[in-house]
Coordinates of C-alpha atoms in Angstrom, one line a residue:
M1 CA -14.0 -103.1 -68.9
A2 CA -12.5 -106.4 -68.9
G3 CA -10.3 -105.8 -65.8
E4 CA -13.5 -104.4 -64.2
S5 CA -15.3 -107.8 -65.1
L6 CA -12.7 -110.0 -63.5
R7 CA -12.7 -107.9 -60.4
G8 CA -16.4 -108.7 -60.4
K9 CA -16.3 -112.2 -61.1
V10 CA -13.8 -112.8 -58.1
F11 CA -15.4 -110.6 -56.1
E12 CA -19.1 -112.6 -56.6
K13 CA -16.9 -116.0 -56.2
L14 CA -15.5 -114.9 -52.9
R15 CA -18.1 -113.5 -51.5
N16 CA -20.5 -116.9 -52.8
D17 CA -17.5 -118.9 -50.9
I18 CA -17.9 -117.1 -47.8
L19 CA -21.8 -117.2 -47.8
R20 CA -22.5 -120.8 -48.7
G21 CA -19.6 -122.0 -45.8
K22 CA -16.2 -123.0 -47.5
Y23 CA -14.5 -120.1 -45.8
K24 CA -15.5 -119.8 -42.1
K25 CA -15.2 -117.3 -39.2
G26 CA -11.3 -116.5 -38.6
D27 CA -10.4 -118.0 -41.8
E28 CA -7.3 -115.9 -43.5
L29 CA -7.8 -115.0 -47.3
V30 CA -4.3 -115.3 -49.0
E31 CA -4.1 -113.5 -52.1
C32 CA -1.7 -115.5 -54.2
T33 CA -3.6 -119.1 -53.1
I34 CA -6.6 -117.6 -54.0
G35 CA -5.3 -115.9 -57.3
K36 CA -3.9 -119.6 -58.5
E37 CA -7.0 -121.0 -57.6
M38 CA -9.0 -118.9 -59.7
G39 CA -6.2 -118.8 -62.2
V40 CA -6.0 -114.7 -61.8
S41 CA -3.5 -112.5 -60.6
R42 CA -3.3 -110.9 -56.7
T43 CA -4.5 -107.9 -58.2
P44 CA -8.0 -108.6 -58.7
V45 CA -8.2 -111.1 -55.5
R46 CA -6.9 -107.8 -53.6
E47 CA -9.4 -105.6 -54.9
A48 CA -12.3 -107.8 -54.4
I49 CA -11.2 -108.4 -50.7
R50 CA -11.4 -104.9 -50.1
Q51 CA -15.0 -104.6 -51.4
L52 CA -15.4 -107.5 -49.4
E53 CA -14.4 -105.8 -46.2
L54 CA -16.7 -102.9 -47.3
E55 CA -19.5 -105.2 -47.0
G56 CA -18.3 -106.5 -43.4
L57 CA -17.7 -109.8 -44.6
V58 CA -14.0 -109.8 -44.4
Q59 CA -11.4 -107.7 -41.8
L60 CA -8.3 -106.4 -42.9
I61 CA -5.6 -106.5 -39.9
P62 CA -2.5 -104.5 -41.3
N63 CA 0.7 -106.5 -41.2
K64 CA -1.5 -109.5 -40.6
G65 CA -3.7 -110.0 -43.5
A66 CA -7.4 -110.6 -44.3
F67 CA -9.5 -112.6 -42.2
V68 CA -13.4 -113.8 -42.8
T69 CA -15.9 -112.2 -40.1
G70 CA -19.1 -113.7 -42.4
I71 CA -22.5 -113.2 -41.0
S72 CA -23.5 -114.1 -37.3
S73 CA -26.9 -114.8 -36.1
K74 CA -27.7 -111.2 -35.0
D75 CA -27.0 -110.5 -38.7
V76 CA -29.2 -112.7 -39.9
M77 CA -32.0 -111.7 -37.6
D78 CA -31.6 -108.1 -38.1
M79 CA -31.7 -108.8 -42.1
Y80 CA -34.9 -110.6 -41.7
L81 CA -36.7 -107.8 -39.8
I82 CA -35.1 -105.4 -42.1
R83 CA -36.6 -107.7 -45.3
A84 CA -39.8 -107.9 -43.2
K85 CA -40.4 -104.4 -44.0
L86 CA -39.0 -103.8 -47.2
E87 CA -40.9 -107.1 -48.9
G88 CA -44.1 -105.8 -47.7
L89 CA -43.3 -102.7 -49.7
C90 CA -42.4 -104.5 -52.6
A91 CA -45.5 -106.7 -52.8
A92 CA -47.6 -103.0 -52.3
M93 CA -45.7 -101.7 -55.4
A94 CA -46.1 -104.9 -57.5
A95 CA -49.8 -104.9 -57.1
E96 CA -49.6 -101.4 -58.7
H97 CA -46.8 -102.4 -61.7
V98 CA -46.8 -106.3 -62.0
T99 CA -47.5 -107.8 -65.5
E100 CA -49.6 -110.7 -66.5
E101 CA -46.4 -112.5 -67.3
Q102 CA -45.0 -112.0 -64.1
L103 CA -48.1 -113.2 -62.4
E104 CA -48.1 -116.2 -64.7
K105 CA -44.4 -117.0 -63.8
M106 CA -45.3 -116.5 -60.1
E107 CA -48.2 -118.9 -60.2
E108 CA -45.8 -121.6 -62.0
T109 CA -43.5 -121.0 -59.2
I110 CA -45.6 -122.0 -56.3
L111 CA -47.2 -125.3 -58.3
L112 CA -43.7 -126.4 -58.5
S113 CA -43.0 -125.8 -55.4
D114 CA -46.1 -127.6 -54.1
F115 CA -44.6 -130.4 -56.0
H116 CA -41.4 -130.8 -55.0
V117 CA -42.5 -130.5 -51.0
E118 CA -44.7 -133.8 -51.7
K119 CA -41.3 -135.4 -53.2
G120 CA -39.3 -134.0 -50.5
N121 CA -36.7 -132.1 -52.9
F122 CA -35.7 -129.3 -50.6
E123 CA -33.0 -127.9 -52.7
Q124 CA -35.7 -127.5 -55.6
V125 CA -38.2 -126.4 -53.2
C126 CA -35.7 -123.5 -51.9
Q127 CA -35.0 -122.9 -55.5
Q128 CA -38.4 -122.2 -56.2
D129 CA -38.8 -120.1 -53.2
G130 CA -36.0 -117.9 -54.3
E131 CA -37.6 -117.6 -58.1
F132 CA -41.2 -116.6 -56.5
H133 CA -39.1 -114.0 -54.5
K134 CA -37.0 -112.8 -57.3
L135 CA -40.1 -112.5 -59.6
L136 CA -41.7 -110.7 -56.5
Y137 CA -39.0 -107.9 -56.5
E138 CA -39.1 -107.5 -60.3
A139 CA -42.7 -107.0 -60.2
S140 CA -42.2 -103.9 -57.9
G141 CA -40.6 -102.0 -60.6
S142 CA -38.1 -100.6 -58.4
R143 CA -34.2 -101.5 -59.5
I144 CA -33.1 -100.2 -55.8
L145 CA -35.7 -101.9 -54.0
A146 CA -35.0 -105.4 -56.1
H147 CA -31.2 -105.0 -55.8
T148 CA -31.3 -104.6 -52.1
L149 CA -33.8 -107.9 -51.4
L150 CA -31.6 -110.0 -53.5
D151 CA -28.6 -109.0 -51.7
F152 CA -30.4 -110.2 -48.8
H153 CA -31.2 -113.2 -50.4
Q154 CA -27.9 -113.9 -51.2
Y155 CA -26.5 -113.3 -47.6
L156 CA -29.1 -115.5 -46.0
Q157 CA -29.0 -118.6 -48.1
R158 CA -28.0 -121.1 -45.7
V159 CA -30.2 -120.2 -43.4
R160 CA -33.1 -120.3 -46.4
M161 CA -32.2 -123.7 -46.8
A162 CA -32.2 -124.8 -43.3
S163 CA -35.5 -123.6 -43.1
V164 CA -37.4 -125.0 -46.0
R165 CA -35.8 -128.6 -44.7
Q166 CA -38.3 -128.1 -42.3
R167 CA -41.7 -129.6 -43.7
K168 CA -43.9 -128.1 -41.2
R169 CA -42.4 -124.3 -42.3
T170 CA -42.4 -125.5 -46.1
Q171 CA -46.2 -126.1 -46.6
P172 CA -47.0 -122.6 -44.6
S173 CA -44.8 -120.8 -46.7
T174 CA -46.4 -122.1 -50.1
R175 CA -49.7 -121.1 -49.0
E176 CA -48.6 -117.8 -47.8
H177 CA -47.0 -117.2 -51.3
K178 CA -50.3 -118.0 -52.8
E179 CA -51.8 -115.2 -50.6
I180 CA -49.3 -112.8 -51.5
L181 CA -49.9 -113.5 -55.1
E182 CA -53.9 -113.3 -55.1
A183 CA -53.6 -109.8 -53.2
I184 CA -51.3 -108.7 -56.2
R185 CA -53.5 -110.3 -59.0
K186 CA -56.2 -108.3 -57.4
K187 CA -54.0 -104.9 -57.2
D188 CA -54.8 -104.6 -53.3
A189 CA -51.7 -103.1 -52.2
S190 CA -52.4 -103.0 -48.7
A191 CA -53.2 -106.9 -48.6
A192 CA -50.3 -107.6 -50.4
D193 CA -48.1 -105.6 -48.2
R194 CA -49.7 -107.3 -44.7
A195 CA -49.2 -110.7 -46.2
A196 CA -45.6 -110.5 -47.3
Y197 CA -44.8 -108.9 -44.1
Q198 CA -46.2 -111.4 -42.1
H199 CA -44.7 -113.9 -44.4
I200 CA -41.3 -113.1 -43.5
V201 CA -42.3 -112.6 -39.3
N202 CA -43.5 -116.1 -39.7
T203 CA -40.2 -117.2 -41.3
I204 CA -38.4 -115.2 -38.6
E205 CA -40.4 -116.9 -36.0
N206 CA -39.6 -120.4 -37.7
L207 CA -36.1 -119.5 -37.1
K208 CA -36.4 -120.1 -33.6
N209 CA -36.8 -123.8 -33.9
F210 CA -33.2 -124.2 -34.8
S211 CA -29.6 -123.1 -33.6
L212 CA -28.8 -120.1 -36.3
D213 CA -24.6 -120.5 -35.2
E214 CA -24.8 -124.0 -35.7
V215 CA -26.2 -123.5 -39.4
L216 CA -23.9 -120.8 -40.1
K217 CA -21.0 -122.9 -39.2
E218 CA -22.2 -125.5 -41.7
E219 CA -20.9 -125.6 -45.6
M220 CA -23.7 -125.6 -48.5
K221 CA -23.0 -128.4 -50.7

C-alpha cells in the first residue's frame, strides 16, 4: 500500500509539473535526476512515467528516454468541446441530486468570486471558479462523471488562469455560474443543462482572444 501511495504521489507531482509548464514539450524526464529531487528511488519514477505515457503526456522512445509531449492547443479545444457536453449532463444530474449544503457552498463561491473580481485578485477568482465546478461535479451524484471532469480541470489549469485574467470574461462567467445555480435550485434539469453547456461554449469563444500556444508555453507560478 505504501508503495502504491508513493507511486501515486510521484505521478501526481510529475503530471502537475508538466501541466503547470515546469517541463516543456521535448524535455527529457531523467529518472535518476527526478528521483533525487523527490527523494525517492528510480522505481516509482519509472512507474509514474509509464502512467504519464498512457495519459499521452509523455513519449517513451526506446534507447533514448522519456520525453514530454504535453498538451497542444487542439487538445485544449477538444477537451473544452467534450467538457461542454459533460458539464451540461452534470448540471442536469445535479438538479436531481444536489443537497442544500452543496447549494449553499456554490452560492458562497459566487459571492467570493464577485468580491475578488472587483479586487482584481485573479488567482483567487480562478480558485473560486474551480471550487464552483468541483461542487457542481460532486452534486451530480456520479463519481465517474466527477472524476472525468476534475481531470479536465487539471489539464486545463494554465488556460483557465489565462481566461480569468480577462475581466471582460470573469464578470460574465460569474453571472453564468449564477444562472446554473438558479436552474439547479429550481430542480430544472433542462435549464441547468443548457446553462452549463452555454457557459463552456462562451469560454471556448473567449479562448479565441489569445494564443493558446503561447499560454501553453508559459509556466504557472
